[in-house]
Amino acid sequence: MDAHVHLYEDPTMADEETILVAVSDDLESSLKTLSLKGENVVPCVGVHPWSSPEVGEEELKEFEKLVERALCLGEIGLDKRYVPDFEKQRRVFEHFLTLSKEYSLPVNLHALDAWEEVFNMLLRYDVDRAYFHWFNGPLHLLDEIVSQGYYVGINAAAKIQKKHLRVIERAPLTSIMTESDGPYVYRGVKLTPKAVPELIGIIAKVKKVSEEAVAEAVLRNFKRWSGALAQG
Ligand SMILES: [Zn+2]
């Protein structure tokens, strides 16, 4: 299961064995993602914080027509590292949090260097089902995310990103999902859904459990987050 993949950038990444949570970056990519909807493809629509400075009010309104066909909202959130206009980002993010509540859709979040702000906004908007993609925020916040019943993403880059291994150590198996963020190249490592099985092995090793136990936990978490299983 790949909980965060930009499938519209390369639809050949899909295969029959892997459930893909396909995120979008703007209106155009959201339309492409919706066209890829299938048995194993869970489409998310949204505006990435990197695209939010350019998005207009009209464009945001368009999303109200798309959400009925979507199964989740993302990639949405806030980014304090790469995007200078924080207020605009916040307005766009708030728009999607309102839609999440209105249509009861889970969110797939980008929160680079804005982990606490994103978490606090989820609480303010009373969002039920949230997933922090590629979580590398503070570990004390990880504990709060877990106790809130939200999920954190473990990226296949864990094999070379030491900091990310700390997240695997700390997060309970009941609160993680696996992802690639493909098609993305991180420090020379090609990230695609094909990198997920190796990641399952890494998590199993750190947690000292079997790979099957990890795979089952991740699938169960996905079902809870996506709404395929009742909450609780
Ligand atoms: Zn992404």
Short mmCIF file of C-alpha atoms and ligand atoms in Angstrom, two decimals:
data_model
loop_
_atom_site.label_atom_id
_atom_site.label_comp_id
_atom_site.label_asym_id
_atom_site.label_seq_id
_atom_site.Cartn_x
_atom_site.Cartn_y
_atom_site.Cartn_z
CA MET A 1 0.00 0.00 0.00
CA ASP A 2 1.37 3.36 -1.07
CA ALA A 3 -0.39 6.12 0.88
CA HIS A 4 1.08 9.05 -1.06
CA VAL A 5 1.98 8.93 -4.74
CA HIS A 6 1.72 11.51 -7.55
CA LEU A 7 0.33 8.92 -9.95
CA TYR A 8 -0.88 11.49 -12.52
CA GLU A 9 2.79 12.32 -13.22
CA ASP A 10 3.43 8.75 -14.31
CA PRO A 11 0.36 6.47 -14.52
CA THR A 12 2.59 3.50 -15.41
CA MET A 13 3.48 3.32 -11.69
CA ALA A 14 0.13 1.58 -11.09
CA ASP A 15 -0.02 -2.21 -10.87
CA GLU A 16 -2.62 -4.72 -9.82
CA GLU A 17 -1.11 -5.66 -6.46
CA THR A 18 -0.66 -2.23 -4.88
CA ILE A 19 -3.28 0.09 -3.45
CA LEU A 20 -2.27 3.62 -4.43
CA VAL A 21 -3.48 6.77 -2.73
CA ALA A 22 -3.06 9.16 -5.65
CA VAL A 23 -2.54 12.81 -4.64
CA SER A 24 -2.81 15.92 -6.80
CA ASP A 25 -1.06 19.30 -6.84
CA ASP A 26 -3.57 21.70 -8.43
CA LEU A 27 -6.81 21.79 -10.41
CA GLU A 28 -5.36 20.36 -13.61
CA SER A 29 -3.63 17.44 -11.88
CA SER A 30 -6.76 16.82 -9.76
CA LEU A 31 -8.75 16.25 -12.96
CA LYS A 32 -6.07 13.86 -14.23
CA THR A 33 -6.03 11.99 -10.92
CA LEU A 34 -9.81 11.56 -10.97
CA SER A 35 -9.56 10.05 -14.44
CA LEU A 36 -7.21 7.39 -13.00
CA LYS A 37 -9.71 6.29 -10.32
CA GLY A 38 -9.90 2.50 -10.20
CA GLU A 39 -10.22 -0.47 -7.91
CA ASN A 40 -6.71 0.05 -6.52
CA VAL A 41 -6.43 3.79 -7.07
CA VAL A 42 -7.83 6.10 -4.38
CA PRO A 43 -8.01 9.60 -5.88
CA CYS A 44 -7.29 12.71 -3.81
CA VAL A 45 -7.87 16.24 -5.12
CA GLY A 46 -6.29 19.40 -3.77
CA VAL A 47 -3.81 22.24 -4.06
CA HIS A 48 -0.26 21.61 -2.87
CA PRO A 49 1.14 24.40 -0.66
CA TRP A 50 3.77 25.01 -3.36
CA SER A 51 0.97 25.76 -5.86
CA SER A 52 -1.20 27.76 -3.46
CA PRO A 53 0.38 31.19 -4.19
CA GLU A 54 -0.94 31.00 -7.79
CA VAL A 55 -4.41 29.62 -7.13
CA GLY A 56 -7.35 32.00 -7.62
CA GLU A 57 -10.74 32.09 -5.91
CA GLU A 58 -12.50 30.81 -9.05
CA GLU A 59 -10.19 27.83 -9.17
CA LEU A 60 -10.86 27.04 -5.52
CA LYS A 61 -14.59 27.10 -6.23
CA GLU A 62 -14.09 24.55 -9.02
CA PHE A 63 -12.98 22.04 -6.39
CA GLU A 64 -16.44 22.03 -4.88
CA LYS A 65 -17.58 20.22 -8.03
CA LEU A 66 -14.70 17.74 -7.92
CA VAL A 67 -14.88 16.64 -4.30
CA GLU A 68 -17.93 14.47 -4.85
CA ARG A 69 -15.88 12.23 -7.13
CA ALA A 70 -12.81 12.21 -4.85
CA LEU A 71 -12.14 9.84 -1.96
CA CYS A 72 -9.71 12.12 -0.16
CA LEU A 73 -8.20 15.62 -0.17
CA GLY A 74 -4.49 16.12 -0.85
CA GLU A 75 -1.78 17.00 -1.20
CA ILE A 76 -2.80 19.92 1.01
CA GLY A 77 -1.19 21.66 3.96
CA LEU A 78 1.41 24.26 4.83
CA ASP A 79 5.11 24.64 4.06
CA LYS A 80 7.34 27.04 5.96
CA ARG A 81 10.54 25.99 4.23
CA TYR A 82 9.87 26.68 0.57
CA VAL A 83 6.84 28.98 0.32
CA PRO A 84 7.17 32.55 1.59
CA ASP A 85 3.46 33.59 1.45
CA PHE A 86 2.18 31.87 4.57
CA GLU A 87 -1.14 33.72 4.73
CA LYS A 88 -2.18 32.66 1.23
CA GLN A 89 -1.22 29.05 1.99
CA ARG A 90 -3.30 29.17 5.12
CA ARG A 91 -6.36 30.47 3.23
CA VAL A 92 -6.13 27.70 0.65
CA PHE A 93 -5.59 25.06 3.34
CA GLU A 94 -8.59 26.32 5.32
CA HIS A 95 -10.75 26.04 2.22
CA PHE A 96 -9.90 22.35 1.95
CA LEU A 97 -10.33 21.70 5.67
CA THR A 98 -13.84 23.10 5.35
CA LEU A 99 -14.49 20.75 2.42
CA SER A 100 -13.08 17.83 4.42
CA LYS A 101 -15.61 18.49 7.15
CA GLU A 102 -18.49 19.12 4.77
CA TYR A 103 -17.95 16.01 2.64
CA SER A 104 -16.43 13.86 5.38
CA LEU A 105 -13.24 13.22 3.41
CA PRO A 106 -9.87 12.21 4.89
CA VAL A 107 -6.88 14.52 4.32
CA ASN A 108 -3.41 13.72 2.94
CA LEU A 109 -1.07 16.35 4.37
CA HIS A 110 2.13 18.16 3.51
CA ALA A 111 3.47 19.95 6.61
CA LEU A 112 7.15 20.65 6.01
CA ASP A 113 8.49 22.82 8.83
CA ALA A 114 4.89 23.66 9.71
CA TRP A 115 4.05 20.46 11.58
CA GLU A 116 2.58 22.13 14.66
CA GLU A 117 0.57 24.68 12.64
CA VAL A 118 -1.00 21.95 10.52
CA PHE A 119 -1.80 19.82 13.56
CA ASN A 120 -3.41 22.76 15.36
CA MET A 121 -5.54 23.58 12.34
CA LEU A 122 -6.81 20.00 12.15
CA LEU A 123 -7.97 20.32 15.74
CA ARG A 124 -9.55 23.71 15.07
CA TYR A 125 -11.48 22.33 12.08
CA ASP A 126 -12.30 19.14 13.94
CA VAL A 127 -10.92 16.90 11.16
CA ASP A 128 -11.48 13.19 11.87
CA ARG A 129 -9.15 11.39 9.51
CA ALA A 130 -5.70 12.80 8.77
CA TYR A 131 -2.45 11.48 7.36
CA PHE A 132 0.85 13.37 7.72
CA HIS A 133 2.79 12.41 4.61
CA TRP A 134 6.58 11.74 5.09
CA PHE A 135 6.51 12.71 8.75
CA ASN A 136 9.75 14.27 9.95
CA GLY A 137 8.35 16.62 12.56
CA PRO A 138 9.21 16.78 16.27
CA LEU A 139 8.77 13.51 18.15
CA HIS A 140 6.66 15.05 20.93
CA LEU A 141 4.19 16.12 18.24
CA LEU A 142 4.23 12.58 16.85
CA ASP A 143 2.87 11.41 20.20
CA GLU A 144 0.05 13.96 20.00
CA ILE A 145 -0.78 12.97 16.43
CA VAL A 146 -0.99 9.34 17.53
CA SER A 147 -3.19 10.07 20.55
CA GLN A 148 -5.49 12.07 18.31
CA GLY A 149 -5.97 8.98 16.12
CA TYR A 150 -4.22 10.50 13.10
CA TYR A 151 -1.61 8.70 10.98
CA VAL A 152 2.01 9.39 10.01
CA GLY A 153 3.66 8.45 6.74
CA ILE A 154 6.86 6.42 6.59
CA ASN A 155 8.59 7.08 3.28
CA ALA A 156 10.72 4.61 1.36
CA ALA A 157 13.56 7.11 1.79
CA ALA A 158 13.90 5.71 5.34
CA LYS A 159 16.67 3.47 4.04
CA ILE A 160 18.96 6.52 3.71
CA GLN A 161 17.31 9.13 5.93
CA LYS A 162 18.45 8.45 9.53
CA LYS A 163 16.08 10.96 11.05
CA HIS A 164 13.16 9.08 9.55
CA LEU A 165 14.20 5.86 11.32
CA ARG A 166 13.59 7.63 14.64
CA VAL A 167 9.98 8.12 13.50
CA ILE A 168 9.64 4.37 12.81
CA GLU A 169 11.04 3.60 16.28
CA ARG A 170 8.67 5.97 18.00
CA ALA A 171 5.39 5.55 16.11
CA PRO A 172 3.21 2.57 17.03
CA LEU A 173 2.36 0.13 14.22
CA THR A 174 -1.28 1.13 14.63
CA SER A 175 -0.49 4.69 13.46
CA ILE A 176 1.71 4.36 10.38
CA MET A 177 1.24 4.04 6.63
CA THR A 178 3.87 3.38 3.97
CA GLU A 179 4.47 5.62 0.98
CA SER A 180 6.81 6.53 -1.86
CA ASP A 181 5.91 10.13 -2.87
CA GLY A 182 6.78 8.86 -6.36
CA PRO A 183 7.85 9.63 -8.94
CA TYR A 184 10.47 11.41 -6.85
CA VAL A 185 14.21 11.07 -6.58
CA TYR A 186 15.59 11.65 -3.11
CA ARG A 187 19.40 11.89 -2.87
CA GLY A 188 19.76 9.53 -5.80
CA VAL A 189 17.11 7.05 -4.61
CA LYS A 190 14.23 6.55 -7.01
CA LEU A 191 10.98 6.59 -5.07
CA THR A 192 8.06 4.72 -6.65
CA PRO A 193 5.45 2.27 -5.29
CA LYS A 194 7.96 -0.49 -6.12
CA ALA A 195 10.10 0.77 -3.22
CA VAL A 196 7.41 -0.03 -0.64
CA PRO A 197 8.14 -3.77 -0.13
CA GLU A 198 11.73 -2.95 0.86
CA LEU A 199 10.38 -0.33 3.26
CA ILE A 200 8.10 -2.93 4.88
CA GLY A 201 11.27 -4.95 5.52
CA ILE A 202 12.99 -1.98 7.16
CA ILE A 203 10.01 -1.30 9.41
CA ALA A 204 9.77 -4.99 10.37
CA LYS A 205 13.44 -4.95 11.37
CA VAL A 206 13.18 -1.80 13.48
CA LYS A 207 9.96 -3.02 15.15
CA LYS A 208 11.26 -6.59 15.54
CA VAL A 209 8.10 -8.10 14.03
CA SER A 210 7.43 -10.03 10.84
CA GLU A 211 6.96 -8.32 7.48
CA GLU A 212 3.46 -9.80 7.33
CA ALA A 213 2.59 -8.10 10.63
CA VAL A 214 3.74 -4.75 9.24
CA ALA A 215 1.88 -5.19 5.96
CA GLU A 216 -1.31 -6.17 7.79
CA ALA A 217 -1.08 -3.23 10.18
CA VAL A 218 -0.53 -0.76 7.35
CA LEU A 219 -3.48 -2.11 5.40
CA ARG A 220 -5.72 -1.95 8.43
CA ASN A 221 -4.62 1.65 9.10
CA PHE A 222 -5.31 2.53 5.49
CA LYS A 223 -8.82 1.10 5.78
CA ARG A 224 -9.50 3.14 8.91
CA TRP A 225 -8.10 6.32 7.44
CA SER A 226 -9.88 5.98 4.10
CA GLY A 227 -13.17 5.05 5.70
CA ALA A 228 -13.27 1.50 4.32
CA LEU A 229 -13.43 0.33 7.96
CA ALA A 230 -15.51 2.00 10.65
CA GLN A 231 -13.55 4.28 12.96
CA GLY A 232 -12.64 3.05 16.41
ZN ZN B 1 3.92 14.60 -2.45
#
